[in-house]
Short mmCIF file of C-alpha atoms in Angstrom, two decimals:
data_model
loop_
_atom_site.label_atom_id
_atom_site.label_comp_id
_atom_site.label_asym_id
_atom_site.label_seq_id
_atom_site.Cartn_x
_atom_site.Cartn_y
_atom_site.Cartn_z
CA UNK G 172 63.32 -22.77 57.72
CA UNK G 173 60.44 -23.44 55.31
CA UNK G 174 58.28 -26.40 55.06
CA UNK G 175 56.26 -26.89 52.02
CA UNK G 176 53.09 -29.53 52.19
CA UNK G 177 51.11 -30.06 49.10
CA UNK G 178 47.69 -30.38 49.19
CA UNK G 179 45.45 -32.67 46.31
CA UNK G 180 41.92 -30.92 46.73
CA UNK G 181 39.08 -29.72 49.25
CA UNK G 182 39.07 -32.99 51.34
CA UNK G 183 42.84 -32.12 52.07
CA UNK G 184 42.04 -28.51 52.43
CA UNK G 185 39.15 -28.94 54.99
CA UNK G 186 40.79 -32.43 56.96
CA UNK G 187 44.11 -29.44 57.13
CA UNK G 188 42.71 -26.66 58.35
CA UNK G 189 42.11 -27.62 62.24
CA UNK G 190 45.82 -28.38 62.24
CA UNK G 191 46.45 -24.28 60.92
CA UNK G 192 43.63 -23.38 63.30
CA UNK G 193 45.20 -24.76 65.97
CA UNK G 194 41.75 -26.49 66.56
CA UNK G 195 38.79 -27.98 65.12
CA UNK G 196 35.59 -25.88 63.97
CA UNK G 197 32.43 -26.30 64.88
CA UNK G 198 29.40 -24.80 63.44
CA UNK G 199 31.69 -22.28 61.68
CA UNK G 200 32.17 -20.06 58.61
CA UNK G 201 35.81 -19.99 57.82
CA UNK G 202 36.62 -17.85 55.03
CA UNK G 203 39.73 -18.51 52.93
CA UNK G 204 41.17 -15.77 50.96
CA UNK G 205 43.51 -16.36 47.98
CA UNK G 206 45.78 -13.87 45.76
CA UNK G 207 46.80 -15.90 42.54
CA UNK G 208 48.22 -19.14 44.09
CA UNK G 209 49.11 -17.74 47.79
CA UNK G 210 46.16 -17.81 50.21
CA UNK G 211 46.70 -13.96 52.66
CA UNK G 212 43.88 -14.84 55.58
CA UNK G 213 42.07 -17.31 56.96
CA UNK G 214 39.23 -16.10 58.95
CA UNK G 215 36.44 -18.01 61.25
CA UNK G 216 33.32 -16.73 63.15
CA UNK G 217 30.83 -18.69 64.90
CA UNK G 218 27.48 -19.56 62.40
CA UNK G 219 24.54 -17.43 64.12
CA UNK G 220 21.48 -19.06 65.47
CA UNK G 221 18.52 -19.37 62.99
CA UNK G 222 16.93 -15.91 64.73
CA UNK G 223 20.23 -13.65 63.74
CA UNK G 224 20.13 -12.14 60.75
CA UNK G 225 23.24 -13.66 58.72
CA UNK G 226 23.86 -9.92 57.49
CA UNK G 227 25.82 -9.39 60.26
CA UNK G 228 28.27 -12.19 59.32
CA UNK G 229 28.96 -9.80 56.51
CA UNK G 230 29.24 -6.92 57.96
CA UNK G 231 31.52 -8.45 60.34
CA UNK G 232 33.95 -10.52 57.95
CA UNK G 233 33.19 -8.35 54.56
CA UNK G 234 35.73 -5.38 55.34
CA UNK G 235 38.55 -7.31 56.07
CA UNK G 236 37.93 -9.14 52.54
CA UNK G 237 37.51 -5.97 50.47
CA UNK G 238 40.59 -4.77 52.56
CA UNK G 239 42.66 -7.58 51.31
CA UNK G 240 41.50 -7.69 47.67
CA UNK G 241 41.53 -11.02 46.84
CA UNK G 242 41.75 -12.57 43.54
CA UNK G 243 39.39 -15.29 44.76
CA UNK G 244 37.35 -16.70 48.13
CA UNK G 245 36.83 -20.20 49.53
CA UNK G 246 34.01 -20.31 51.95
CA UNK G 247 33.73 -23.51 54.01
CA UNK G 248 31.01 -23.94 56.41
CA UNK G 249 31.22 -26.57 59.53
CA UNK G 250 27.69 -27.66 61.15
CA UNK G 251 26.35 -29.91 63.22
CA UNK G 252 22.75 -29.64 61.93
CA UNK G 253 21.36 -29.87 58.51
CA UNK G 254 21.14 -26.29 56.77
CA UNK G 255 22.78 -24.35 59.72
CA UNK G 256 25.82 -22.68 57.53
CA UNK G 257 23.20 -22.11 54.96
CA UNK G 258 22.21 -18.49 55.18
CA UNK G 259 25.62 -17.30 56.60
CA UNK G 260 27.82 -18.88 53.55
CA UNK G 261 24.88 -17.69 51.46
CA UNK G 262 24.70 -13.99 52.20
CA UNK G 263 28.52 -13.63 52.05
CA UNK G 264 28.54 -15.69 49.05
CA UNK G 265 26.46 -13.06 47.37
CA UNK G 266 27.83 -10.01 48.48
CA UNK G 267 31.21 -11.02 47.76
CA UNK G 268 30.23 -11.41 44.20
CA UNK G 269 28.36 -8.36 44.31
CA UNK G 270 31.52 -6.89 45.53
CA UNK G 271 33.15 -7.87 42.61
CA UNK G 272 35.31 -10.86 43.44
CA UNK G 273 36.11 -13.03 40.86
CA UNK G 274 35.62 -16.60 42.19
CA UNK G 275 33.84 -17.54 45.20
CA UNK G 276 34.05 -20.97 46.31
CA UNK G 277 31.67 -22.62 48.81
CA UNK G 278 32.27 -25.86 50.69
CA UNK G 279 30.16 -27.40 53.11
CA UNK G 280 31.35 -30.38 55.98
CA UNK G 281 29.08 -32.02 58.31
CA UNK G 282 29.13 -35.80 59.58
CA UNK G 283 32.53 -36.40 58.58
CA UNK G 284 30.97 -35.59 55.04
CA UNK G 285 31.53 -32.71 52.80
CA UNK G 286 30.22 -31.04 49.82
CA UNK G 287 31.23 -28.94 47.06
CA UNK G 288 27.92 -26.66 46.83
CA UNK G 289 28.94 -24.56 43.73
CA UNK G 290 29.58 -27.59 41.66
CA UNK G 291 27.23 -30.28 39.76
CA UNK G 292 26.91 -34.13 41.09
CA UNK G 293 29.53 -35.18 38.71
CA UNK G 294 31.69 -33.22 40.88
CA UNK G 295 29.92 -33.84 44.52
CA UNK G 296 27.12 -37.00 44.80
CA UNK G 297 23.64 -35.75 46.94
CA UNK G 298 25.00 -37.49 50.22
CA UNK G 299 28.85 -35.98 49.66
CA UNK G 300 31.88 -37.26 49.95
CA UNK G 301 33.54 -39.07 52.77
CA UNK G 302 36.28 -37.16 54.57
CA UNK G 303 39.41 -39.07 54.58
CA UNK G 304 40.53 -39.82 58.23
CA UNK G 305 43.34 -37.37 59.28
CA UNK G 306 46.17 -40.23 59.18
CA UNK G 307 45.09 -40.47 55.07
CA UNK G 308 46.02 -37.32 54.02
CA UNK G 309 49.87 -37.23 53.35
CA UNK G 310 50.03 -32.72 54.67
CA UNK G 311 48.78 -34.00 58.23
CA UNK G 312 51.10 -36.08 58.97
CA UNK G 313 53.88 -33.56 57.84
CA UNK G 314 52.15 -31.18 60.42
CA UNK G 315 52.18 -33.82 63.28
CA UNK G 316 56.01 -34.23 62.72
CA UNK G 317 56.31 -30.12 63.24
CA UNK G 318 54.52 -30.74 66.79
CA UNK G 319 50.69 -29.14 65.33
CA UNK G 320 48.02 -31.29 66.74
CA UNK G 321 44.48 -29.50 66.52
CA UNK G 322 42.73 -28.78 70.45
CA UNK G 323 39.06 -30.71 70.31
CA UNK G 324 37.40 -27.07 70.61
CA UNK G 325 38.25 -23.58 70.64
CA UNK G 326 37.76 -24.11 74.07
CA UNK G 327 40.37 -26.69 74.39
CA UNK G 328 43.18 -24.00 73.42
CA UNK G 329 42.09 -21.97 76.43
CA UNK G 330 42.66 -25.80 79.28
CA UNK G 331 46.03 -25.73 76.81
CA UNK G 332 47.20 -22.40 78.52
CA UNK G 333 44.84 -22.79 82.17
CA UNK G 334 47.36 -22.96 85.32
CA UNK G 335 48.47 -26.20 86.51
CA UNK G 336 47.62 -26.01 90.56
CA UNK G 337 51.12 -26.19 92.15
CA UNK G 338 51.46 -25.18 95.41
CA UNK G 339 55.70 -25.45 95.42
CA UNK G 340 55.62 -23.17 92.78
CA UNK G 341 53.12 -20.34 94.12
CA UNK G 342 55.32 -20.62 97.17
CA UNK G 343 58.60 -20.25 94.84
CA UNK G 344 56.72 -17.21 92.78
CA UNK G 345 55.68 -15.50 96.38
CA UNK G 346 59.26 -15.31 97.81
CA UNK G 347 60.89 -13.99 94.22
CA UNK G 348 57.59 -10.88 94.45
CA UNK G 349 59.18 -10.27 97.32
CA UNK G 350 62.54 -9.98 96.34
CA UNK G 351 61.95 -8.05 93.45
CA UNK G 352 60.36 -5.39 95.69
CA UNK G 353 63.67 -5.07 97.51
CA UNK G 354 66.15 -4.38 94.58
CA UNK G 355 63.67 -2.58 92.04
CA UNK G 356 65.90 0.81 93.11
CA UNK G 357 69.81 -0.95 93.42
CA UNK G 358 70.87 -1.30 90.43
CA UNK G 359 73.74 -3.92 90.64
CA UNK G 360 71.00 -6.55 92.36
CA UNK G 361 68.35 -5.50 89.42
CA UNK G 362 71.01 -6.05 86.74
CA UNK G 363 71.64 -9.64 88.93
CA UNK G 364 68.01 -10.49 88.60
CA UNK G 365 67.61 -9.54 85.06
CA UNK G 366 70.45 -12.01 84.13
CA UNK G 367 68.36 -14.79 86.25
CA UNK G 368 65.44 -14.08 84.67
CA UNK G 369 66.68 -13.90 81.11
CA UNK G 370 68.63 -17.28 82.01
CA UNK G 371 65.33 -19.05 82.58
CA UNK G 372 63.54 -17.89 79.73
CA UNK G 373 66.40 -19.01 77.66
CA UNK G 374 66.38 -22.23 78.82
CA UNK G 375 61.98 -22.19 78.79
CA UNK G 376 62.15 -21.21 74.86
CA UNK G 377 64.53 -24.00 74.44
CA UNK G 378 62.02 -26.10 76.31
CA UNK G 379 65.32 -27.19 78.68
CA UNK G 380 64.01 -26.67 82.42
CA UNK G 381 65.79 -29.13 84.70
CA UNK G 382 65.52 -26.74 87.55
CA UNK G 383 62.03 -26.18 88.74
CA UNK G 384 63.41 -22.23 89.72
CA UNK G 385 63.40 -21.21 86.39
CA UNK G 386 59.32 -21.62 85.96
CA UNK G 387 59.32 -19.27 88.76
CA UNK G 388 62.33 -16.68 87.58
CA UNK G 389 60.60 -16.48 84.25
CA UNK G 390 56.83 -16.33 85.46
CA UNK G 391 57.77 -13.61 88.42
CA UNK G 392 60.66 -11.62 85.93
CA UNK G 393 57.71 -10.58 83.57
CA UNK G 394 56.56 -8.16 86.66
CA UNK G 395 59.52 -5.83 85.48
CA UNK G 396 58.09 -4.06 82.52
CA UNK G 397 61.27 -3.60 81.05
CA UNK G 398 62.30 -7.28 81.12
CA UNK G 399 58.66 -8.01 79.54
CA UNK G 400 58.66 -5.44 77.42
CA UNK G 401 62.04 -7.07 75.18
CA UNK G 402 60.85 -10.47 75.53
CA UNK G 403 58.27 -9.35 73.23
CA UNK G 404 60.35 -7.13 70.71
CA UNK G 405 63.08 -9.68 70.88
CA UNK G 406 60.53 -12.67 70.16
CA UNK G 407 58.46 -10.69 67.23
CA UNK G 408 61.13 -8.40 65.43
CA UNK G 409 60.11 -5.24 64.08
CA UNK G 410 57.50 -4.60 66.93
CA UNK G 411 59.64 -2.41 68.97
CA UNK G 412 63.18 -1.16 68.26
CA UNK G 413 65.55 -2.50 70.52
CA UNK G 414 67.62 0.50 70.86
CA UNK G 415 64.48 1.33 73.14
CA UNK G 416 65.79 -0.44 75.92
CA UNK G 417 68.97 -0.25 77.75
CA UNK G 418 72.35 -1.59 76.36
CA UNK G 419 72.84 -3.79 79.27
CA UNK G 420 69.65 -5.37 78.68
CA UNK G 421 69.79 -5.90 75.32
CA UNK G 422 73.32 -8.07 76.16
CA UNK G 423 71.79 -9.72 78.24
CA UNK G 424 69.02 -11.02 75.68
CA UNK G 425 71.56 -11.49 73.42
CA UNK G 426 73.49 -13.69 75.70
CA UNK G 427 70.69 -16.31 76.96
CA UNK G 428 67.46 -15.87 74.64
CA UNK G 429 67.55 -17.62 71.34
CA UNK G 430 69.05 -15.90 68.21
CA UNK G 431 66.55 -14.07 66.53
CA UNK G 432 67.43 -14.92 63.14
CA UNK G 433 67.05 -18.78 63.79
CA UNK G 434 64.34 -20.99 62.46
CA UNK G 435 61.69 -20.17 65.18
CA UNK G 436 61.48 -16.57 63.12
CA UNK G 437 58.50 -16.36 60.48
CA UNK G 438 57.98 -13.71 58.14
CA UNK G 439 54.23 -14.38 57.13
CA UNK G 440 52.12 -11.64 56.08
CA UNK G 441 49.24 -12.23 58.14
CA UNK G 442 46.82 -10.18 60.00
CA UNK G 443 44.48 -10.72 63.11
CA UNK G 444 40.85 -12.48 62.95
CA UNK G 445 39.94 -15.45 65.16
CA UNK G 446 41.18 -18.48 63.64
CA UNK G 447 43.20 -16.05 61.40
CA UNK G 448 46.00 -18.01 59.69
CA UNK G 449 48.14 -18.38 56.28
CA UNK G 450 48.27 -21.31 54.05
CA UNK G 451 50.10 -20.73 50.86
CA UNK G 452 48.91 -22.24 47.66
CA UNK G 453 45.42 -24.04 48.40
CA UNK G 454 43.54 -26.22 45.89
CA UNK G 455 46.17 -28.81 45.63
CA UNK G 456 48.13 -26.51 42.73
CA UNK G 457 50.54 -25.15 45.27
CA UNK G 458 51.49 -25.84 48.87
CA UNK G 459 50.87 -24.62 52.50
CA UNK G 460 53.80 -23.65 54.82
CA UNK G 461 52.94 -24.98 58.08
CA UNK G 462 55.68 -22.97 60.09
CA UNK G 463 53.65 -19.72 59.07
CA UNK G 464 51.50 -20.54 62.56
CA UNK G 465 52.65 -19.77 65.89
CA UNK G 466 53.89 -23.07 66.79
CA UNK G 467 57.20 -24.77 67.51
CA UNK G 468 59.39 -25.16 70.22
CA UNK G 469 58.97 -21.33 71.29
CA UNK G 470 55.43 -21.26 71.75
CA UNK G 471 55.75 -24.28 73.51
CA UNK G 472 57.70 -22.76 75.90
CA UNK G 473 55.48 -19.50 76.47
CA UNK G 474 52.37 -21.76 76.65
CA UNK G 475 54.16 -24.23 79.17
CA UNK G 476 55.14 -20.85 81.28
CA UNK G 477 51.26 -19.80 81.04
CA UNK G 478 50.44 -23.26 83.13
CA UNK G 479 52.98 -22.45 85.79
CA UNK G 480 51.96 -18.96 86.14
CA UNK G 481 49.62 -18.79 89.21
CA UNK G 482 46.16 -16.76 88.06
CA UNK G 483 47.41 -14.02 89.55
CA UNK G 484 50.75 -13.44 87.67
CA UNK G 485 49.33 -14.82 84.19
CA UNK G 486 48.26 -11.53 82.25
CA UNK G 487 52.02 -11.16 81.44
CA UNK G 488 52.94 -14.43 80.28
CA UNK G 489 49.62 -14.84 78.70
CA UNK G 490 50.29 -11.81 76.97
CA UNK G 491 53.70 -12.16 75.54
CA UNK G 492 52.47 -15.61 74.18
CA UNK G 493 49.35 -13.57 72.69
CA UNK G 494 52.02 -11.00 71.26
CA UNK G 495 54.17 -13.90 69.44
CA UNK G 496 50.39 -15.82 68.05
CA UNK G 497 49.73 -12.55 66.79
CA UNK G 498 53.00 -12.11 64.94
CA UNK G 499 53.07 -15.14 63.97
CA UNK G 500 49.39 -15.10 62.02
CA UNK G 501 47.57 -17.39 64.92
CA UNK G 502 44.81 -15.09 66.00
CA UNK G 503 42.86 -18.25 67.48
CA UNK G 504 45.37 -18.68 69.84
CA UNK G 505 46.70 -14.90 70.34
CA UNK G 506 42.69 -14.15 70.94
CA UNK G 507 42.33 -16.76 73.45
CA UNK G 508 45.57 -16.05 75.12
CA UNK G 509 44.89 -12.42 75.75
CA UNK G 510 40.95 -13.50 76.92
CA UNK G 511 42.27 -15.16 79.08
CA UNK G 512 44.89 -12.49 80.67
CA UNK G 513 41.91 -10.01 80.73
CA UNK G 514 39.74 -12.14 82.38
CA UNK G 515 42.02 -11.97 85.46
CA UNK G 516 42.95 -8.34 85.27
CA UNK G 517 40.65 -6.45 82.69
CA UNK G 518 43.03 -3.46 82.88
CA UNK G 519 45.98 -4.68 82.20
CA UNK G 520 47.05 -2.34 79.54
CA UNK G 521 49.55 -4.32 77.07
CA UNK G 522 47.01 -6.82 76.96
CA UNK G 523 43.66 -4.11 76.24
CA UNK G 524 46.01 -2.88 73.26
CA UNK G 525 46.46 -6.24 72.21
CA UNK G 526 42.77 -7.16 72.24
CA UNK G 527 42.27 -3.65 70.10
CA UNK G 528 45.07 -5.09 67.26
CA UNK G 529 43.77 -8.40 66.81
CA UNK G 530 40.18 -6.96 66.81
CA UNK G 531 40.97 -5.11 63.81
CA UNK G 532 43.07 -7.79 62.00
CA UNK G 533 46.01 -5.12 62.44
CA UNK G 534 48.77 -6.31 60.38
CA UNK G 535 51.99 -7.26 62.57
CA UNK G 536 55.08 -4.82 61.97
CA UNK G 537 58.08 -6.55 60.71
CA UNK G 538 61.33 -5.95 60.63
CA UNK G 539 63.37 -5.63 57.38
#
């Protein structure tokens, strides 16, 4: 399922874009790149202090462009002090033109103001314009109704995901360890706990937990690689083959996780970046599709699993929720999501890999 939200012009673009960041920028470049009327990435870095030389905004953010050859760039700078996205949106300003891009766009917001600094005051007044409050602007409100509500900081999507302290449940999560130890070899009891454990997540992708148990199957079950391992490829088709893993398995997702061809499935071409999203069709002549970011009732579920994972047992389902951002185009949230697993074990390898993808703005695998 596709929703389609028109946008009228930059106030609508700029009031939009925490909802498709998944939070709201501060002292930012963000870096829109458009192909014709479809917009590919969406890219933010932090504006360096007066000292740094802006050059290395460009040599950060400037490959990525050039790899994506777009037909035109919007660059919209967020500050909190007077001149402080000057020099970065300057320098990439120029050498995107001396790149060869066609159109490069630069917008500046500060004080619930913003300006259009490539245009003439006919088209932007000396003090700006006033930015319409977020319940004006028709596309927000179509985003609040598909359960997107912006985090206060890119900080805030990090509390989102931070463990909720529960002793009942460490308790529950200490005696299923143990269990698992005593069947990893026998395979009638493994099969037995696989079904559990694919049972919860069912019902914690569906958001349906009425049984406490099932934060505890689903948080503990990710400690079998295997079981972790098709939650992902199951969740983010095309990422691994699921002929990979054993035919009982696979019946087994097929029985109690949600269909993979339902509406929770996106096929947005998007790539990695923090902040890294897709709109589609920006300057109010087309639309943005809202369902491109890794949101919904699935990610809901992952991130509701990462609070009742105690710290110690949250790389895994930090970093199946930082797989599914990262297929799904949200590299705010898969970057913070697999920070956050590394901070607790630094070598925990699916997550180091992950790290390495979304570094690069590797392009997610999808299946035909």
């Amino acid at each position: 399922m596709t929703t389609t939200i028109r946008l009228r012009g930059p106030a609508d673009i700029i009031t939009v874009l925490p909802y498709h960041l998944g939070y709201r920028p501060s002292d930012s470049l963000v870096v829109v790149l458009l192909d014709g009327p479809r917009v590919g990435m969406v890219a933010r870095l932090d504006l360096p202090p007066p000292h740094i030389d802006p050059q290395l905004v460009v040599d950060e953010l400037l490959p990525y462009v050039l790899r994506e050859r777009p037909d035109r760039v919007v660059l919209v700078g967020f500050e909190t002090r007077p001149g402080h996205a000057q020099p970065a949106g300057s320098a990439m300003h120029d050498a995107l033109v001396d790149a060869g891009i066609g159109t490069v766009e630069r917008l500046l917001v500060r004080d619930g103001r913003w300006w259009c600094l490539d245009g003439d005051e006919a088209c932007c007044p000396p003090d700006g314009e006033v930015l319409p409050p977020d319940d004006r602007v028709p596309a927000v409100a179509d985003y609040v109704v598909l359960g997107r509500q912006p985090a206060a900081s890119r900080d805030g999507l990090a509390e989102r995901l931070a463990y909720t302290d529960d002793p009942a449940q460490d308790a529950r999560c200490a005696a299923l360890i143990h269990e698992l130890e005593s069947v990893r070899r026998r395979p009638r009891p493994l099969q037995r706990r696989r079904r559990r454990v694919l049972e919860a997540w069912g019902r914690v992708l569906s958001t349906d937990v009425t049984h406490e148990e099932d934060w505890a199957w689903a948080v503990v079950g990710l400690l079998d690689v295997p079981v972790r391992d098709l939650l992902i490829a199951w969740l983010c088709p095309g990422t691994l083959e699921l002929d990979v893993f054993p035919l009982s398995l696979r019946r087994l997702a097929a029985t109690h996780l949600p269909a993979r061809d339902g509406a929770w499935v996106q096929e947005s071409d998007l790539a990695g970046l923090d902040g890294l999203d897709g709109l589609d069709g920006l300057d109010g002549l087309g639309a943005i599709d809202p369902s491109a970011g890794a949101d919904g009732m699935v990610v809901a579920g992952l991130a509701a699993a990462c609070r009742r994972s105690p710290p110690e047992l949250s790389p895994g389902p930090l970093t199946v929720l930082g797989h599914v951002a990262w297929w799904q185009g949200d590299g705010a949230l898969a970057r913070t999501a697999v920070e956050q697993a590394l901070a607790v074990d630094p070598g925990y390898r699916l997550a180091v890999l992950l790290q390495r993808m979304v570094d690069v703005a590797a392009r997610p695998p999808r299946s035909a």
